[in-house]
Tab-separated table of C-alpha atoms in Angstrom:
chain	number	residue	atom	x	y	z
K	26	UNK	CA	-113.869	28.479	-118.998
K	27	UNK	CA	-112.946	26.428	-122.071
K	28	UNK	CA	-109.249	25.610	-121.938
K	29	UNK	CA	-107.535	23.054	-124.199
K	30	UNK	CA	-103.705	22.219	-123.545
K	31	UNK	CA	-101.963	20.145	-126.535
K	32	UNK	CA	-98.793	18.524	-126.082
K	33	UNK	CA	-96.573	16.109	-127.129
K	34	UNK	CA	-94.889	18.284	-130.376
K	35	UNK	CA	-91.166	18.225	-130.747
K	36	UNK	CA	-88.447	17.315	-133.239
K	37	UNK	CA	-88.512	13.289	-135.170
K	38	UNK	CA	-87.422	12.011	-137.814
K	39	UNK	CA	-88.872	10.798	-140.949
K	40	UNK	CA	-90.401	7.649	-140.852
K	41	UNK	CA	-90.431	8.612	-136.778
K	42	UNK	CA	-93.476	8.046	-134.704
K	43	UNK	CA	-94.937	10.831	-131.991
K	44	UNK	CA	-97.973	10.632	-129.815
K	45	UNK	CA	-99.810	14.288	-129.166
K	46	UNK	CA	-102.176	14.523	-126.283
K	47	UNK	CA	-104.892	17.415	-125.146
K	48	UNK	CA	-105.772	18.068	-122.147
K	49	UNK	CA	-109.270	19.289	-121.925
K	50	UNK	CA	-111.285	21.179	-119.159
K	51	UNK	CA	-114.407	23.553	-119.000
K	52	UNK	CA	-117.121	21.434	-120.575
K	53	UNK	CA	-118.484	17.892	-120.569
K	54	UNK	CA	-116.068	16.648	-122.218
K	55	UNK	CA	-117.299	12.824	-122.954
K	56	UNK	CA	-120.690	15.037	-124.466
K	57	UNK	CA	-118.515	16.537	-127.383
K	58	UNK	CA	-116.567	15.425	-130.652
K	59	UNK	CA	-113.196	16.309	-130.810
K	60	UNK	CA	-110.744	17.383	-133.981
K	61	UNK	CA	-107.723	17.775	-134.916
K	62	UNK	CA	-106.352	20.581	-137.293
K	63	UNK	CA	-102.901	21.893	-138.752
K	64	UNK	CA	-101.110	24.350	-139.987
K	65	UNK	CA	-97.757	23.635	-141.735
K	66	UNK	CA	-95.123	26.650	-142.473
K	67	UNK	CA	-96.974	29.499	-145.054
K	68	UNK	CA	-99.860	27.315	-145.370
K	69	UNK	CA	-103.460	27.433	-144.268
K	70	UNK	CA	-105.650	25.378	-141.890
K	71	UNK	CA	-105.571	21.454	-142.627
K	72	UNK	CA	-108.507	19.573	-140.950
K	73	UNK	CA	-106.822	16.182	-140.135
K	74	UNK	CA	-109.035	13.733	-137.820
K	75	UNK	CA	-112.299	13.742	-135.599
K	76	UNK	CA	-113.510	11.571	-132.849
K	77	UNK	CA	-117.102	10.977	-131.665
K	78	UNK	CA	-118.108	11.513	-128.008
K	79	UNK	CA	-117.987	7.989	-127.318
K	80	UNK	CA	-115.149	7.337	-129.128
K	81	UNK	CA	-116.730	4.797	-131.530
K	82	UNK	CA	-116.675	7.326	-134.475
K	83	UNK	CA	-113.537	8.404	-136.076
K	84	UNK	CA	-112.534	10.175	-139.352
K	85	UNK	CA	-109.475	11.073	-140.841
K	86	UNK	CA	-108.067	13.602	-143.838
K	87	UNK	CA	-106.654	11.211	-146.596
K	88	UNK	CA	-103.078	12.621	-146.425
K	89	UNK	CA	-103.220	11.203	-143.067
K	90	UNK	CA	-105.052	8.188	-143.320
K	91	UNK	CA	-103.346	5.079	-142.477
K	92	UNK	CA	-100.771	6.795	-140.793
K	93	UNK	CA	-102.312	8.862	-138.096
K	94	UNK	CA	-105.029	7.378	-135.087
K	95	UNK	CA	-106.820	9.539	-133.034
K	96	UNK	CA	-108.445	8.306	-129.927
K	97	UNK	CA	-109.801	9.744	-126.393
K	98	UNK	CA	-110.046	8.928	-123.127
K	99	UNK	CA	-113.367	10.258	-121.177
K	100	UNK	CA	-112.238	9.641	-117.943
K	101	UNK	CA	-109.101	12.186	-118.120
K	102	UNK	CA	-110.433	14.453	-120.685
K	103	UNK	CA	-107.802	13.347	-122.757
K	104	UNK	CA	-107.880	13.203	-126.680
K	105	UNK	CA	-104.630	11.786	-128.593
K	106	UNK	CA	-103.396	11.808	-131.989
K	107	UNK	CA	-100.744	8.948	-132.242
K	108	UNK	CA	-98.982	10.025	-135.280
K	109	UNK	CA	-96.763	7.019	-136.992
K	110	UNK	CA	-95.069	6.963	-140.668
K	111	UNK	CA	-94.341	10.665	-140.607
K	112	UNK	CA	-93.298	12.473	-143.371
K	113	UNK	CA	-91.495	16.185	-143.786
K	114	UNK	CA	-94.538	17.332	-144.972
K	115	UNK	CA	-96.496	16.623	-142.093
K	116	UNK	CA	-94.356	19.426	-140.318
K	117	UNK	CA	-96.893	21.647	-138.849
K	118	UNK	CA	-98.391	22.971	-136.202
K	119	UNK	CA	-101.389	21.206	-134.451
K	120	UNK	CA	-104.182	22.342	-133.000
K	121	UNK	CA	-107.125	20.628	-131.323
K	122	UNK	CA	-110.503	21.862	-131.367
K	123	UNK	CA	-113.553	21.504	-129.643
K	124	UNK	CA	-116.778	20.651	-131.876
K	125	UNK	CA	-119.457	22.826	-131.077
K	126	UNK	CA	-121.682	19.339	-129.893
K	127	UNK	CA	-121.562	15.833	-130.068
K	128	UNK	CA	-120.945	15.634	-134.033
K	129	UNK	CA	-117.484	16.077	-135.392
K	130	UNK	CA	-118.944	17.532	-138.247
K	131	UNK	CA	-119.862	20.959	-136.417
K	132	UNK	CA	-117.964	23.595	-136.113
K	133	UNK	CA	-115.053	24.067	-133.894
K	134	UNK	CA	-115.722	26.456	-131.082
K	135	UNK	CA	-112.653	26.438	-129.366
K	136	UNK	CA	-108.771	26.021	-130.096
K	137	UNK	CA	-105.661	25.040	-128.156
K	138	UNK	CA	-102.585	26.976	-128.869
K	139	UNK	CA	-101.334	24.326	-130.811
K	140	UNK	CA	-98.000	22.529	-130.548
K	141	UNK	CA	-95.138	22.440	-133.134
K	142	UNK	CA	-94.365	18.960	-134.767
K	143	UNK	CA	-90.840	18.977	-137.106
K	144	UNK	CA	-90.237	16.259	-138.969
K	145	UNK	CA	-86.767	16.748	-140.710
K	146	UNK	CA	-83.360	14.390	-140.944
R	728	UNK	CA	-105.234	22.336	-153.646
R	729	UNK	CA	-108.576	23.276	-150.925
R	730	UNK	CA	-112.159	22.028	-151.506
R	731	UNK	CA	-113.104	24.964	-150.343
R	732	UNK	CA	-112.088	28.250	-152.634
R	733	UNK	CA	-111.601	31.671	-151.138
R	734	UNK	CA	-109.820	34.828	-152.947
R	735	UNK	CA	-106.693	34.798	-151.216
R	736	UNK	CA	-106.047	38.465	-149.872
R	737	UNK	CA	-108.978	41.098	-149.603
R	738	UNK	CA	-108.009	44.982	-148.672
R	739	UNK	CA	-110.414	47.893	-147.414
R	740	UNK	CA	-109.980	50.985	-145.682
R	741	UNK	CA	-110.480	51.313	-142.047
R	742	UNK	CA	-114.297	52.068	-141.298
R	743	UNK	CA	-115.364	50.011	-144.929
R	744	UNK	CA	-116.899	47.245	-145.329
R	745	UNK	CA	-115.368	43.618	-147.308
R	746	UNK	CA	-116.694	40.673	-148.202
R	747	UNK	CA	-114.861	37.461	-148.232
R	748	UNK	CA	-116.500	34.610	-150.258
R	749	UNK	CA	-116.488	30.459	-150.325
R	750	UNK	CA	-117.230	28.550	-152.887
R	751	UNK	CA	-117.526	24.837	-152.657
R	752	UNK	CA	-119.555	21.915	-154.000
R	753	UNK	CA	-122.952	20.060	-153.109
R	754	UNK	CA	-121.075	17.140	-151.297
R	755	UNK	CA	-119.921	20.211	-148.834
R	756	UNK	CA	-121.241	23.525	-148.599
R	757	UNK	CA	-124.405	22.363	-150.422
R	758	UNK	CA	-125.393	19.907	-147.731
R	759	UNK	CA	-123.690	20.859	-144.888
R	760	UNK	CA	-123.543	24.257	-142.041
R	761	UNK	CA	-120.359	26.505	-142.924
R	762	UNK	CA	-118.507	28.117	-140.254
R	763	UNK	CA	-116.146	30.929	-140.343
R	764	UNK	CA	-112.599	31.335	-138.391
R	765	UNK	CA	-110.214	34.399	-138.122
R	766	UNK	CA	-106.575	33.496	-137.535
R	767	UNK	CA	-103.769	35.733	-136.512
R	768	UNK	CA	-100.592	33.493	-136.982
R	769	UNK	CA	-99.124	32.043	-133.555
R	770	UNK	CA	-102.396	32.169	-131.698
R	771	UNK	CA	-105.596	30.161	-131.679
R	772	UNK	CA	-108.017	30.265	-134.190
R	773	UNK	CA	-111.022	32.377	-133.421
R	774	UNK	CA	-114.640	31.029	-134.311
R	775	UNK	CA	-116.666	34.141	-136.123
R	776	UNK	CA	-119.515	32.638	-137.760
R	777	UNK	CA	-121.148	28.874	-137.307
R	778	UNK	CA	-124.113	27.381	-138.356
R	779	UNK	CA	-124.308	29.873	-141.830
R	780	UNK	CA	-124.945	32.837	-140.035
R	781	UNK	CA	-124.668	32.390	-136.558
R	782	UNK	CA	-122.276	34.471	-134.243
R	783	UNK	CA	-120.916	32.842	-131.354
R	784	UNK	CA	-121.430	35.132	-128.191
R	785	UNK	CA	-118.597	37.904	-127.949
R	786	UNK	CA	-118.414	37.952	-131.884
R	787	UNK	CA	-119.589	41.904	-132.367
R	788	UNK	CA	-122.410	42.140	-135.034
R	789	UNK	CA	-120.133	43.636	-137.460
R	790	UNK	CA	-119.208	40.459	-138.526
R	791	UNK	CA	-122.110	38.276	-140.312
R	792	UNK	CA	-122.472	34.759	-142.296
R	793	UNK	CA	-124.611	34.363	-145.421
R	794	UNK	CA	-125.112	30.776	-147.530
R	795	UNK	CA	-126.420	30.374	-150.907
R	796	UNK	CA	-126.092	27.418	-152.535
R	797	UNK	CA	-122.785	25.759	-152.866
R	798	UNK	CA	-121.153	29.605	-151.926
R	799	UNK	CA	-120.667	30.965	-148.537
R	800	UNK	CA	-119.770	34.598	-147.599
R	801	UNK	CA	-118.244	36.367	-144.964
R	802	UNK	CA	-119.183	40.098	-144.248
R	803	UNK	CA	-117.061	42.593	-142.019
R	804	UNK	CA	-118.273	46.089	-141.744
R	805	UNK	CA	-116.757	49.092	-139.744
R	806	UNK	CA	-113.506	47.873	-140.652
R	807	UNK	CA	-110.410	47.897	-137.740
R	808	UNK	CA	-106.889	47.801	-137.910
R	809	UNK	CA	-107.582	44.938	-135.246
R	810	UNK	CA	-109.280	42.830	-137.992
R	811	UNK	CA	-106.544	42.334	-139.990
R	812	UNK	CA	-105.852	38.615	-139.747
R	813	UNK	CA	-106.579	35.074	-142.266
R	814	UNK	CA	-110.231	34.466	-142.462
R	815	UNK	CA	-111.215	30.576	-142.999
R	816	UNK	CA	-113.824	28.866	-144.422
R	817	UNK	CA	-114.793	25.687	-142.931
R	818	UNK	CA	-117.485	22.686	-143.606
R	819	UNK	CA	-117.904	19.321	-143.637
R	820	UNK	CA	-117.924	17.135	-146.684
R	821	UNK	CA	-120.117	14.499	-147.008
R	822	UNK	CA	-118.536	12.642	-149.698
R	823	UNK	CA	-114.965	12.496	-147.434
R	824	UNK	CA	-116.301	12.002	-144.574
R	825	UNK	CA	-114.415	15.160	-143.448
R	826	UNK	CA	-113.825	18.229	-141.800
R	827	UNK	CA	-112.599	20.814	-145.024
R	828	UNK	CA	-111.493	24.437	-144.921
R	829	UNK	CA	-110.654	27.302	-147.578
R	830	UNK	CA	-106.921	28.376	-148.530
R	831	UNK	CA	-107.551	31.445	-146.381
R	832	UNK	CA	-108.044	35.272	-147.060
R	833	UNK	CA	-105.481	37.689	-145.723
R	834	UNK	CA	-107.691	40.986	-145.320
R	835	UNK	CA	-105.785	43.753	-145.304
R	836	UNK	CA	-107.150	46.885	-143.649
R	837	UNK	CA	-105.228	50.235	-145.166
């Protein structure tokens, strides 16, 4: 069974840096691309970042660009958003998602529960 | 402001059929596999639809995918009070270099 944990969410500041991690288990993990998505308060789903199997590919939403890094680590099934520069607006809540193969740009097949990021003084 | 376009709330009765529809642009739906999510608010998104038209297994036949073009559409028949939820559009975009989605459809069933 697919499961994805996320962690790492919690209250910062603006300007504040976090780091969220996800845990994956299930699949062969360094065989798929990983994402990123979020929802902020009354909004819809934001696709933010995606990371090849290998990790040599990575892509990014340009309200995040600059500011956010994701990366992965295939020996602990591990994929991380560090998250630096944040803004109010990046209040959300994130979700990663498994690609359905090894591109990013397929669809996502399965979703963590997501965890809550606040960025507020 | 989405790439992707979708009517933002739908309505049928229960047992009826809706539609839910996508529109986008050559750099994304045009060139690229759409997929479809439901997403009750608190929870997971659910994939219903990848590929255009393909239903991942578990996803009852009740829900299909069509692609035409630069438009996508989703298509629930025998409605449920269980369906309501936000329906999402999703794609990649070719001239980003990035994942897009839709604003989202809140389909309510009566």
């Amino acid at each position: 069974e697919v499961q994805l944990l996320e962690s790492g969410g919690g209250l910062v500041q603006p300007g504040g840096s976090l780091r969220l991690s996800c845990a994956a288990s299930g699949f062969t993990f360094s065989s798929i691309a990983m994402s990123w998505v979020r929802q902020a308060p009354g909004k819809g789903l934001e696709w933010i970042s995606g990371i090849s199997p290998s990790g040599s590919g990575t892509y990014y939403a340009d309200s995040v660009k600059g500011r956010f890094t994701i990366s992965r680590d295939n020996s602990k099934n591990t994929v991380i958003l560090q998250m630096n520069s944040l803004r109010v607006e990046d209040t959300a809540i994130y979700y990663c998602a498994k690609c359905g193969g090894p591109m990013v740009k397929q669809s996502s097949d399965h979703w963590g529960q997501g965890t809550l990021v606040t960025v507020s003084s | 402001q989405s790439v992707l376009t979708q009517p933002p709330s739908v309505s049928a009765a229960p047992g009826q059929k809706v539609t839910i529809s996508c529109s986008g642009s050559s750099s994304n739906i045009g060139n690229n596999y759409v997929s479809w999510y439901q997403h009750l608010p608190g929870t997971a998104p659910k994939l219903l639809i990848y590929d255009n038209d393909k239903r991942p297994s578990g996803i009852p036949d009740r829900f299909s995918g069509s692609k035409s073009g630069t438009s996508a559409t989703l298509g629930i028949t025998g409605l449920q009070t269980g369906d309501e939820a936000d329906y999402y559009c999703g794609t990649w975009d070719s001239s980003l270099s990035a994942g897009v989605f839709g604003g989202g459809t809140k389909l309510t069933v009566l």
